[in-house]
Short mmCIF file of C-alpha atoms in Angstrom, two decimals:
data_model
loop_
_atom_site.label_atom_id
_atom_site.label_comp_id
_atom_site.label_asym_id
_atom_site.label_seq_id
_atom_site.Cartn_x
_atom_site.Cartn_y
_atom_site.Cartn_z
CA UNK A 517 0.00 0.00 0.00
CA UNK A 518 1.68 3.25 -1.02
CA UNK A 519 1.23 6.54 1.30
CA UNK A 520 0.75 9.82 -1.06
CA UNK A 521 -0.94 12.42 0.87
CA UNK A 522 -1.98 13.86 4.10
CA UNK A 523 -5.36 15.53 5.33
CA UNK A 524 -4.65 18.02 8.34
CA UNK A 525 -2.62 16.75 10.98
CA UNK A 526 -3.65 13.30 9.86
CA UNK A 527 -3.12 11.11 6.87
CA UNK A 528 -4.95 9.64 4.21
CA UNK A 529 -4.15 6.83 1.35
CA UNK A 530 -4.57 7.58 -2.11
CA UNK A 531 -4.12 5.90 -4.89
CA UNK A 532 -0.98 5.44 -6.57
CA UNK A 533 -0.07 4.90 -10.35
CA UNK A 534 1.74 1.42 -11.24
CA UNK A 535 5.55 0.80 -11.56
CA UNK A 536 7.02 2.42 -14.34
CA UNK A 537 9.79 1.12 -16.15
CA UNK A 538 13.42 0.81 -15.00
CA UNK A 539 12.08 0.63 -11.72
CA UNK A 540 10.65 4.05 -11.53
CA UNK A 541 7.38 4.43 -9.42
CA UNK A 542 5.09 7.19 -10.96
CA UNK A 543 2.49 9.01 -8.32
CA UNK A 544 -0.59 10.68 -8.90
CA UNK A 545 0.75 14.06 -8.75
CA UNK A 546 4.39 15.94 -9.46
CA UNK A 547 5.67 16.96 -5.79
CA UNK A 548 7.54 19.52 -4.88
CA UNK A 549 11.14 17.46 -4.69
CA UNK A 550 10.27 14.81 -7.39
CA UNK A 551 9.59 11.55 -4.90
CA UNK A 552 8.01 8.97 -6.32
CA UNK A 553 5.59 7.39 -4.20
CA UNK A 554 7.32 4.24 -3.81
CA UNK A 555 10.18 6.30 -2.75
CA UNK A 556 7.99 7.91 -0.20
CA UNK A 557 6.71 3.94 0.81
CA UNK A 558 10.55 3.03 0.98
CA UNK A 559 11.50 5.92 3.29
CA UNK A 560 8.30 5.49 5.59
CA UNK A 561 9.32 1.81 5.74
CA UNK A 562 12.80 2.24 6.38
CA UNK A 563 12.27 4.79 9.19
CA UNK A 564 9.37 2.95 10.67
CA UNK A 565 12.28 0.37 11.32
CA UNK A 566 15.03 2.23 12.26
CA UNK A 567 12.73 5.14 13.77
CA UNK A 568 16.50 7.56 12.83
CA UNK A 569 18.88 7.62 10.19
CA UNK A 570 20.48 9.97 7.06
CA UNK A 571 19.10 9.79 3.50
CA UNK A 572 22.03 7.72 2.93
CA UNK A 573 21.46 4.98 5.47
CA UNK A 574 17.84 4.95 4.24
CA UNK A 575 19.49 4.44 0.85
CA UNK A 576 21.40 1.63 2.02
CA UNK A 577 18.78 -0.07 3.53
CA UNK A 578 15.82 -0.12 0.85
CA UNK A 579 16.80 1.26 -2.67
CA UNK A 580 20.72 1.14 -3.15
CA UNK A 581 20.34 0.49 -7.05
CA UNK A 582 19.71 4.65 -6.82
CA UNK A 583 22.88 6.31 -8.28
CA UNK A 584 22.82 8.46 -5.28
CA UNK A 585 21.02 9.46 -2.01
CA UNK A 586 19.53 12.60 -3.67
CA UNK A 587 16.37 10.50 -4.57
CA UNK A 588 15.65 9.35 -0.93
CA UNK A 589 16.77 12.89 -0.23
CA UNK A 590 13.95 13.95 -2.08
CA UNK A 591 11.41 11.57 -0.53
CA UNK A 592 12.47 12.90 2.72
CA UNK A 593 11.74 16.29 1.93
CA UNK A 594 8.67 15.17 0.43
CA UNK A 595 7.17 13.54 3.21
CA UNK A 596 8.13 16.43 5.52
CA UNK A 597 6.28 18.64 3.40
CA UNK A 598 3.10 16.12 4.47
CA UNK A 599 3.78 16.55 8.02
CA UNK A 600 5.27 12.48 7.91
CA UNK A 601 9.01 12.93 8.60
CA UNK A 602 11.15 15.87 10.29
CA UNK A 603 14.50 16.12 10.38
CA UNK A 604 15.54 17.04 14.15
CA UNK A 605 19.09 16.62 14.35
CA UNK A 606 22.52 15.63 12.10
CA UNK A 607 24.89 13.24 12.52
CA UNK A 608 28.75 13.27 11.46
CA UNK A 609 30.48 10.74 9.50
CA UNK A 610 34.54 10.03 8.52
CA UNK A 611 34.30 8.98 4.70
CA UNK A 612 37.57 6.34 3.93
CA UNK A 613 39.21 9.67 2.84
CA UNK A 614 38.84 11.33 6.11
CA UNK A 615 36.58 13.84 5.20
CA UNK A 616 33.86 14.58 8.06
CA UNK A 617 30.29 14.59 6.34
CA UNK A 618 27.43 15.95 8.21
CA UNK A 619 24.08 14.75 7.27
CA UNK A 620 20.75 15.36 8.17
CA UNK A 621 18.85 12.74 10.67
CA UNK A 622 15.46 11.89 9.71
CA UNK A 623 12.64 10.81 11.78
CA UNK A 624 8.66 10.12 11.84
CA UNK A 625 6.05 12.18 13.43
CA UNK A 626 3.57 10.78 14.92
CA UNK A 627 1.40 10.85 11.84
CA UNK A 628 4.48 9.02 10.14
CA UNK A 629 4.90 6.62 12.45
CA UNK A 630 1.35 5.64 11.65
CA UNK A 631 1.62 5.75 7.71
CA UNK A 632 4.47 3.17 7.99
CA UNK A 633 2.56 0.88 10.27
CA UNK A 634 0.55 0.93 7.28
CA UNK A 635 3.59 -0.11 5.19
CA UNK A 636 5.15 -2.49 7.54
CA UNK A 637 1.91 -4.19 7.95
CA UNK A 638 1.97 -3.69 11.60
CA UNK A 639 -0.42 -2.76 14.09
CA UNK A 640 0.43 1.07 15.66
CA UNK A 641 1.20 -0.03 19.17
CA UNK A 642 3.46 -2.00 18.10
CA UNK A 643 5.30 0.97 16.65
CA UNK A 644 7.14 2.12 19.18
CA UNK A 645 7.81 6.10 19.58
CA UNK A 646 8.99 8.44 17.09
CA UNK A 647 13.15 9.18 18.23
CA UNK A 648 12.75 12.92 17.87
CA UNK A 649 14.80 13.42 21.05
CA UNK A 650 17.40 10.66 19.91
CA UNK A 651 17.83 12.85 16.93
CA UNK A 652 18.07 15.85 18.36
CA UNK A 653 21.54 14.56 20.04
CA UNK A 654 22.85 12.78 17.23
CA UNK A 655 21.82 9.59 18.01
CA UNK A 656 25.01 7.97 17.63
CA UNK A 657 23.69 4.70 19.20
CA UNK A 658 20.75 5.00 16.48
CA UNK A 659 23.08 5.48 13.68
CA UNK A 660 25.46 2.32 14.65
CA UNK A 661 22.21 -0.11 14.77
CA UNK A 662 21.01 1.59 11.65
CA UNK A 663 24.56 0.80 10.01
CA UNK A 664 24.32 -2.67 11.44
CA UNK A 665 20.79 -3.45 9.96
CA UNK A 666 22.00 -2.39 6.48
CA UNK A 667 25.05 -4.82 7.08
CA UNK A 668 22.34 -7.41 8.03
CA UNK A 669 20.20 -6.95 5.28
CA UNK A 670 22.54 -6.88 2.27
CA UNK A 671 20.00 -5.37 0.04
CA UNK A 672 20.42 -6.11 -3.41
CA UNK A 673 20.75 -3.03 -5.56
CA UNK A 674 18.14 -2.84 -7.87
CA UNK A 675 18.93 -0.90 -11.34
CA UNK A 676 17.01 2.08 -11.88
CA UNK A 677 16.89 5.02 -14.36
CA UNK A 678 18.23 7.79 -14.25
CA UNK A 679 16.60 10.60 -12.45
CA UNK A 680 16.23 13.68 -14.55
CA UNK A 681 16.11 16.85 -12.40
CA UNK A 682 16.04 20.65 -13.92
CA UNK A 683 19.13 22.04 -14.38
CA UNK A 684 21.46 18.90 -13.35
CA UNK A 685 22.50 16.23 -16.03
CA UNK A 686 21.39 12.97 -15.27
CA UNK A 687 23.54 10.52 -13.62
CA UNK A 688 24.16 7.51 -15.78
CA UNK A 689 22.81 4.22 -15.33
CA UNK A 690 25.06 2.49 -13.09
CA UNK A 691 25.67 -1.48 -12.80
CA UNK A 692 24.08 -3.14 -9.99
CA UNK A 693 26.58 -4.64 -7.44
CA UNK A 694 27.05 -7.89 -6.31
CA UNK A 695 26.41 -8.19 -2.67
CA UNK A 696 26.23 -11.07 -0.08
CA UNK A 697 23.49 -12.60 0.61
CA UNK A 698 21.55 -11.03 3.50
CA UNK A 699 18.96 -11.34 5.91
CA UNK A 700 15.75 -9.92 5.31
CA UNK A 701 13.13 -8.38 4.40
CA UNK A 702 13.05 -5.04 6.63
CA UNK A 703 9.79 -5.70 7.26
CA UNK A 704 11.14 -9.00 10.06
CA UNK A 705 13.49 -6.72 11.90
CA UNK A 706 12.13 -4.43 14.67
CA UNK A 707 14.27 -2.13 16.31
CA UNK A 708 14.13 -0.71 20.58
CA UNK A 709 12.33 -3.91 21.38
CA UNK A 710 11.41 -3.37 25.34
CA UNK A 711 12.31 -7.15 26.80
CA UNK A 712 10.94 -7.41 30.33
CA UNK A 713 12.53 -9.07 32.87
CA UNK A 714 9.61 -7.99 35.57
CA UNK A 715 6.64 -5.82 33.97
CA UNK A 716 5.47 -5.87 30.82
CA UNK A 717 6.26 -5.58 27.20
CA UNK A 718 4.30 -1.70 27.47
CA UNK A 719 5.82 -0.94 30.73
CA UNK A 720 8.93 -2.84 31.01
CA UNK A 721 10.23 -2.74 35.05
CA UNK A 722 13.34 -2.56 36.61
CA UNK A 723 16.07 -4.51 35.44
CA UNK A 724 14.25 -4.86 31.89
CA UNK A 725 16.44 -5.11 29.02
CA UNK A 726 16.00 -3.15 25.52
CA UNK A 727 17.44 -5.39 22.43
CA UNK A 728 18.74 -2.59 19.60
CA UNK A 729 17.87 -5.32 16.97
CA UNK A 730 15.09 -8.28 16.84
CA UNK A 731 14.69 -10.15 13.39
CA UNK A 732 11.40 -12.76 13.59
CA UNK A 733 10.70 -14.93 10.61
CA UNK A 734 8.65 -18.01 11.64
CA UNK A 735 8.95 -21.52 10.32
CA UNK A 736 12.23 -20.88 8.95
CA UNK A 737 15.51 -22.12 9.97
CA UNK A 738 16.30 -19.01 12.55
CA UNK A 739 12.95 -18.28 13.70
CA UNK A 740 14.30 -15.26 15.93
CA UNK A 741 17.35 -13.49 16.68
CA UNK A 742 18.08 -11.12 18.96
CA UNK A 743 21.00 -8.34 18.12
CA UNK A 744 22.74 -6.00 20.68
CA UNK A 745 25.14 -3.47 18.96
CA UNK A 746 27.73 -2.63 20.95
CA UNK A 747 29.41 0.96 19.98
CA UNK A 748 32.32 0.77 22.86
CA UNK A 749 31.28 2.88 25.32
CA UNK A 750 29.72 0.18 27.56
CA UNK A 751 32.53 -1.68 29.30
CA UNK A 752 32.92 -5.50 28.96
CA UNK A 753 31.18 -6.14 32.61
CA UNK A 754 28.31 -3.77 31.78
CA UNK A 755 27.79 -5.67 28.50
CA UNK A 756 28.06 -9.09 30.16
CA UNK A 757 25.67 -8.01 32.73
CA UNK A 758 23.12 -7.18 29.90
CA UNK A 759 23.83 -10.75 28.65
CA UNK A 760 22.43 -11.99 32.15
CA UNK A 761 19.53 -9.90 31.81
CA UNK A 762 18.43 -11.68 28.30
CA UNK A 763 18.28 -14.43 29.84
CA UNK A 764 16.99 -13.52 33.04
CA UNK A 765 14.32 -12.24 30.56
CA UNK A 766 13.93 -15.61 28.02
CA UNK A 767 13.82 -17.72 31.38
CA UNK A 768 10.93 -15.97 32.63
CA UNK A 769 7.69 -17.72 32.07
CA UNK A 770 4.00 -16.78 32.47
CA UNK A 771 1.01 -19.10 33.03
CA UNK A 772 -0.84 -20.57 29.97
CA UNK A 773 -3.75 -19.05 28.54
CA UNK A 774 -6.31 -19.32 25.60
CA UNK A 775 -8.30 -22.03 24.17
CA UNK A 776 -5.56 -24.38 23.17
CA UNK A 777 -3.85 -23.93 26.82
CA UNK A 778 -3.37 -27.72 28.79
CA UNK A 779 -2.05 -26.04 31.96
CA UNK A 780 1.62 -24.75 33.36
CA UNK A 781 3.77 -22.12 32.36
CA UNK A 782 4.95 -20.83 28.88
CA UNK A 783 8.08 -18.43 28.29
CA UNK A 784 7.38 -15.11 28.01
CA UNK A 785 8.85 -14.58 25.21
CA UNK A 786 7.00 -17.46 23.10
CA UNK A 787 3.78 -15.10 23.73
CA UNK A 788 5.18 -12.48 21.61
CA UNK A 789 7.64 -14.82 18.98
CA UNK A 790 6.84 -18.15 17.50
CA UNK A 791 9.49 -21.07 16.94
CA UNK A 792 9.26 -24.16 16.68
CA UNK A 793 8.53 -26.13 20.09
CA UNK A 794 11.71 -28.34 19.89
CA UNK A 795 14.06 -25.37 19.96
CA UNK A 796 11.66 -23.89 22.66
CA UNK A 797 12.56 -26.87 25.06
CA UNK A 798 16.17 -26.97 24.18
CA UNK A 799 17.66 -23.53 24.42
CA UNK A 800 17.35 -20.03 24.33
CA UNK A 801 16.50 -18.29 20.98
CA UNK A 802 20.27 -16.86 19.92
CA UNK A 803 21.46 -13.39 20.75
CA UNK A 804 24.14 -11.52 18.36
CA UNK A 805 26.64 -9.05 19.39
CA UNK A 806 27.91 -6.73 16.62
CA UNK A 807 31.15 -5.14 18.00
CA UNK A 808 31.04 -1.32 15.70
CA UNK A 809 33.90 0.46 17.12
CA UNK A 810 37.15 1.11 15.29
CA UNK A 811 39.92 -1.00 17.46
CA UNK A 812 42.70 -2.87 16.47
CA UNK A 813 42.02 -6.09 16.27
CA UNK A 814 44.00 -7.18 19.23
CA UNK A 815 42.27 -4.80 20.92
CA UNK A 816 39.21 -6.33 19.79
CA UNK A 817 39.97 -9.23 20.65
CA UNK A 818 40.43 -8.42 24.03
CA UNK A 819 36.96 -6.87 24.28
CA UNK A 820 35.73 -9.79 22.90
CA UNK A 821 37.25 -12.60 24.88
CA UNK A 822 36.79 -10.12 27.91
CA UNK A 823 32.81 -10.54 27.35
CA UNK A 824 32.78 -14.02 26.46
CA UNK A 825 34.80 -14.24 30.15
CA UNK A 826 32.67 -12.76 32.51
CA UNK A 827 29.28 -13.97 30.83
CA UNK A 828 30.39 -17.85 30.94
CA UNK A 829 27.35 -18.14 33.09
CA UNK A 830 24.87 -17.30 31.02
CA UNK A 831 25.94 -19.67 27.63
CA UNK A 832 28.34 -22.31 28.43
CA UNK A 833 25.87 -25.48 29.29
CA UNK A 834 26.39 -27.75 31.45
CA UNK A 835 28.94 -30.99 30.11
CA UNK A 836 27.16 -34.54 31.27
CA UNK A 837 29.88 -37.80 30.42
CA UNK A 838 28.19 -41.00 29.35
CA UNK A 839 31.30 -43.00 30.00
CA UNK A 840 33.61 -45.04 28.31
CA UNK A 841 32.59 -46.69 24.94
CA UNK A 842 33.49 -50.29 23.17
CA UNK A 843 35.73 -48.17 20.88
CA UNK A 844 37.62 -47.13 24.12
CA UNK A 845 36.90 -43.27 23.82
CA UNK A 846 35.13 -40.93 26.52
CA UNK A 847 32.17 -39.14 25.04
CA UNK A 848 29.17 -36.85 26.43
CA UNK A 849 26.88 -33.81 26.14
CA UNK A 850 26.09 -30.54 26.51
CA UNK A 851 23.25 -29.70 28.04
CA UNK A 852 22.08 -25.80 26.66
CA UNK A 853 18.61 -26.08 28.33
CA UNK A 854 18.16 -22.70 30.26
CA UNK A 855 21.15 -20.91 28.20
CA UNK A 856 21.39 -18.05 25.61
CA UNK A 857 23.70 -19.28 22.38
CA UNK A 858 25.63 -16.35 21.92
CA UNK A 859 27.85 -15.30 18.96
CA UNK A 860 29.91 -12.01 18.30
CA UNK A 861 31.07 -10.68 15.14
CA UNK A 862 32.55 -6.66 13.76
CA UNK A 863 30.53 -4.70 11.60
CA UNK A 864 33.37 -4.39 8.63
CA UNK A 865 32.98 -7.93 9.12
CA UNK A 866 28.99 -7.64 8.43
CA UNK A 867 29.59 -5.04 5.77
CA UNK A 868 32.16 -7.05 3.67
CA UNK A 869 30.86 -10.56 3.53
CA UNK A 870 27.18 -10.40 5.08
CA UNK A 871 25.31 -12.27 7.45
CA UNK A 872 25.81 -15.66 5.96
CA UNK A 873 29.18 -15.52 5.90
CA UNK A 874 32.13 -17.23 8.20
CA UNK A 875 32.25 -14.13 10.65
CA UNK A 876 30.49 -15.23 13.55
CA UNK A 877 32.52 -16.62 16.60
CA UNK A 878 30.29 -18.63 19.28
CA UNK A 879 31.29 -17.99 22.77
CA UNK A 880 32.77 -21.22 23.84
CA UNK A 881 34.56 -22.10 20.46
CA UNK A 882 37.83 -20.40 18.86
CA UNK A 883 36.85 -20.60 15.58
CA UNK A 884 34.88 -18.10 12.64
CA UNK A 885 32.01 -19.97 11.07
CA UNK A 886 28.83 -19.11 9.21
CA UNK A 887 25.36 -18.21 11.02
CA UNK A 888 23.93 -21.81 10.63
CA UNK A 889 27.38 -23.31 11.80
CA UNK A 890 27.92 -20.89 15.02
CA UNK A 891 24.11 -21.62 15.88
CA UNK A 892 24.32 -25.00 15.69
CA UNK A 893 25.10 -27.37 18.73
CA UNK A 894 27.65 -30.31 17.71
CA UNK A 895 28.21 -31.17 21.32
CA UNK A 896 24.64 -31.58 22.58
CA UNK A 897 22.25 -34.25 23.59
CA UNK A 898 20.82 -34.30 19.99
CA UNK A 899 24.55 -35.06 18.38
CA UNK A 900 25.74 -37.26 21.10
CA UNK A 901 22.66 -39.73 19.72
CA UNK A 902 23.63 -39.19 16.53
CA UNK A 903 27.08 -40.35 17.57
CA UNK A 904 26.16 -43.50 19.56
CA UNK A 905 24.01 -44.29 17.21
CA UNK A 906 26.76 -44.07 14.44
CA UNK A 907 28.86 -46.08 17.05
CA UNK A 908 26.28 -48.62 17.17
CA UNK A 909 25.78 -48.55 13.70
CA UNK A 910 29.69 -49.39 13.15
CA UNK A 911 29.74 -51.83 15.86
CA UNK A 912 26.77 -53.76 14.23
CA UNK A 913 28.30 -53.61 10.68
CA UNK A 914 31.71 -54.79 12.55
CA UNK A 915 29.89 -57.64 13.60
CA UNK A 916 28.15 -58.97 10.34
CA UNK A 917 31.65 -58.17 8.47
CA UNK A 918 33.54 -60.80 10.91
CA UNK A 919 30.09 -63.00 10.72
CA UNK A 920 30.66 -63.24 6.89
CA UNK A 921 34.02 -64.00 7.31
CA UNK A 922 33.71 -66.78 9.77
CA UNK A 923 31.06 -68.16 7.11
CA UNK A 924 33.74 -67.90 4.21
CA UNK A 925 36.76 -69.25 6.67
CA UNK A 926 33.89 -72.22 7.07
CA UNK A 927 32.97 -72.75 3.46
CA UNK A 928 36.80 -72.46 2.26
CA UNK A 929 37.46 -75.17 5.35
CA UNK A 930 34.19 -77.32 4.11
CA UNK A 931 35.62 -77.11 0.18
CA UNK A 932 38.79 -78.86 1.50
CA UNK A 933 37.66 -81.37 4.41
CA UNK A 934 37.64 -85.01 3.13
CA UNK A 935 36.13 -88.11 5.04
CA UNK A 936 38.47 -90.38 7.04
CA UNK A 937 39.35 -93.50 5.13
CA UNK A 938 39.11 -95.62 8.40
CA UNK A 939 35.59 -93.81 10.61
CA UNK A 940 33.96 -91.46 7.58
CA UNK A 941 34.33 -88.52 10.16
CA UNK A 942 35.08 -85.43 8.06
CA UNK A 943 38.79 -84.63 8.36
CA UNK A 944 39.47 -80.30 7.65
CA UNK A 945 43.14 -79.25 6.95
CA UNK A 946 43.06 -76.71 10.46
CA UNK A 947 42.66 -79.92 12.64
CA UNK A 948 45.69 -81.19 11.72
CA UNK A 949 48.96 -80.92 13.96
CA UNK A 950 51.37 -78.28 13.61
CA UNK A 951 53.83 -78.94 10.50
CA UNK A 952 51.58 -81.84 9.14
CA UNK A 953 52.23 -82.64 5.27
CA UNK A 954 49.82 -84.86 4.83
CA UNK A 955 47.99 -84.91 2.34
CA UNK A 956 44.51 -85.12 2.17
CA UNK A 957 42.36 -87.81 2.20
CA UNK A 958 44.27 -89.23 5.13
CA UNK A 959 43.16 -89.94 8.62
CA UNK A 960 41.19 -88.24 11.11
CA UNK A 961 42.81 -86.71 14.49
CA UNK A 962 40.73 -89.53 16.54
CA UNK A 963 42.31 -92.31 13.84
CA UNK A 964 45.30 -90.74 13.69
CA UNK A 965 45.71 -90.89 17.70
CA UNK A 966 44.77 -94.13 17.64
CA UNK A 967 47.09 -95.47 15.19
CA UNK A 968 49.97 -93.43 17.04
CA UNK A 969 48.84 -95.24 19.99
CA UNK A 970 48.97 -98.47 18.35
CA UNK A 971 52.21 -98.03 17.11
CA UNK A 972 53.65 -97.35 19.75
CA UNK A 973 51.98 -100.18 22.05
CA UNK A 974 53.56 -102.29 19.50
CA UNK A 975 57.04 -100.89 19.66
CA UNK A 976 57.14 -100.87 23.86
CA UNK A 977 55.95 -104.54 23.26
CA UNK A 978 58.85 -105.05 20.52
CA UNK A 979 61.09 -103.86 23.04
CA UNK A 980 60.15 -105.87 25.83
CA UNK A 981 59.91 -109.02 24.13
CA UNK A 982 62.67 -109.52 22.17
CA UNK A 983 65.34 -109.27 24.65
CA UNK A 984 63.76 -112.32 25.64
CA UNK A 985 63.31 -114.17 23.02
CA UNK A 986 67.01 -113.14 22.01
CA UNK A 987 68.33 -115.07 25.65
CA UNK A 988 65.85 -118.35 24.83
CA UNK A 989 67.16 -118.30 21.23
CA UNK A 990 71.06 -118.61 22.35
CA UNK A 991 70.33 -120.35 25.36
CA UNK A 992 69.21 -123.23 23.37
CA UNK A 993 71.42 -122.82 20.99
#
């Protein structure tokens, strides 16, 4: 639904001509700065967001195909004419170059914070407030977690045509850029999200926490993610400390109600966000810390590990050991239940490769790995069955492999046993005595033994006897 006009202190929707081509959104009447309405839409969206940020944030965040932030610029100016946005404050910049820019900061009123509820598809309370007075300082907080959300988003330019404006010479056409991919739309983030740890949601109480980011997107592989954008001027216990208060706030739980309630508590926090109930039991939903100020990386490293240090607590787990295994090796689990997964990242790192990309360190691990990899638990309950099961799995295929060859050792001994010439037993090679040449077809071990016997019954006897029969014979003779 596009916005295009305002009635008194109030607004009103009217109707909007289609997309033109290139990309260029026509409205029903020329304003005063050019905007097209869905430039208007975009910057009502974007703001209803971000609730602050420059013409070139805005840019960044819904239309970067635009050759430059003059078009936004225009929208903004636009919209203020309708009472929608106001600019209240500016905020400074260091370009690569180090040239300071100073930029306008634009904001809703309270007639533009309802216009993009209209465009976010949300319902007004939800809204949150307008940020005038966060603009009025500079909001330098605001600007970081607007920065981050365009590093989170990744939004693909889109190539437009060129805007003609009197007396300039339009900009050429420029070639859309390859970005990452990112996470989106704008419409799943909300930013200022009031998390209460005692209170409620409207009137969060003491020791409540405020999340600068929330992305929701149900019945997809990361349901919900919490962001906290850290700009340096907390210090590492502070921000460990408002690690303990997420989860102070995910472990809090209310008692079940509507139709489909069976009794006991829910979490909070599954009132407001829906997952899927197997991650509900198992952990925490995630929590992201983007790390925006300008360090050296040793330095940031040390902030980092500092964190990760003094919030152990609050994501470690708890390690169970299931013992010793026929293989010989020691294996176990962690149990996450009650825990908040928690990975850190920089925002160059955001910038340069996106969301999706190996930038994400879990606390606990020493390694950089993509979202889905630093999310995901390879030492819990869930992988530890996976891994007896692919123990059990190798023992049992062990087994049949030294089954079968037992049964070929047997049918290769059965292919060369032959039946005893004197008792018909079968006779195999194996059964007979160590260094044995004979060949086969002769007798078996119990024939064998007894002929042995015999033979040697006879020569005792030989021996006894004719000694004897020597002293008769010359006795007579």
């Amino acid at each position: 639904m596009l916005i295009d006009g305002v009635v008194g202190v109030g607004w009103s929707l009217v109707r909007a001509d289609a997309y033109g081509g290139g990309g260029v959104v026509g409205g029903t009447r020329v304003r005063r700065y050019g905007s097209t309405a869905r430039t208007r839409e975009q910057v009502l969206g974007a703001l209803g967001v971000v609730k602050v940020a420059t013409a070139a944030q805005i840019r960044l965040l819904v239309c970067p195909g635009t050759a430059d932030a003059a078009t936004v610029r225009g929208g903004c100016k636009d919209l203020e004419a309708g009472g929608l946005v106001l600019s209240a404050g500016r905020a400074t910049r260091v370009e690569p170059d180090g040239r300071r820019i100073t930029e306008k900061l634009w904001s809703l009123t309270p007639a533009g914070l309802e216009a993009a509820a209209v465009v976010l598809d949300r319902v007004p309370r939800e809204m949150g407030g307008t940020a005038k007075a966060a603009a009025a300082s500079g909001a330098k907080h605001a600007v970081k977690v607007t920065d981050t959300l365009a590093a989170f988003l990744q939004t693909p330019p889109e190539p437009t045509a060129p805007v003609v404006r009197k007396g300039t010479v339009p900009a050429p056409a420029m070639e859309p850029v390859e970005r990452p991919p990112g996470l989106g739309p704008i419409a799943a983030w909300s930013t200022e999200v009031p998390l209460p740890v005692t209170g409620s949601f409207a009137a969060p109480g003491r020791g409540s926490v405020r999340a600068d980011m929330v992305f929701t997107a149900p019945h997809t592989a990361l349901p919900l993610l919490f962001v906290e954008v850290d700009n340096g001027t907390e210090s590492p216990p502070i921000l460990a400390e408002k690690i303990a208060r997420y989860r102070r706030f995910l472990a809090r739980s209310v008692p079940q109600t509507g139709r489909a309630a069976v009794g006991g508590d829910v979490a909070l926090w599954s009132t407001v966000w829906t997952t899927p109930a197997p991650k509900c039991r198992e952990t925490h939903p995630p929590l992201a810390i983007v790390f925006t100020k300008q360090m050296t990386p040793a330095a940031m490293e040390t902030r980092m590990r500092e964190v990760e240090r003094l919030s152990v607590q609050e994501w470690r787990g708890h390690w169970h050991t299931a013992g010793t295994h026929s293989d010989g090796t020691r294996d176990g689990y962690r149990d996450y239940t009650g825990v908040v997964p928690v990975i850190v990242t920089v925002l160059d790192l955001l910038e340069e490769h996106g969301p999706h990309g190996p930038i994400w360190r879990r606390y606990g691990r020493r390694i950089y790995e993509t979202l889905t990899d630093a999310l995901a638990n390879p030492d819990d309950h869930h992988a530890y069955s996976v891994r007896e099961e692919q123990r059990r799995a190798a023992d049992e295929l062990k087994r049949r492999r030294e089954e079968q060859e037992h049964q070929e050792e047997r049918r290769r001994r059965d292919a060369a046993a032959w039946r005893c010439p004197e008792c018909g037993r079968k006779v195999y090679p194996a059964s007979l005595p160590w260094g044995t040449k004979a060949a086969p077809g002769g007798l078996c071990d119990i024939c064998r033994h007894r002929a042995d016997r015999d033979a040697e019954q006879a020569r005792v006897f030989a021996g006894q006897i004719w000694p004897h029969l020597n002293e008769l014979f010359w006795t007579h003779f």
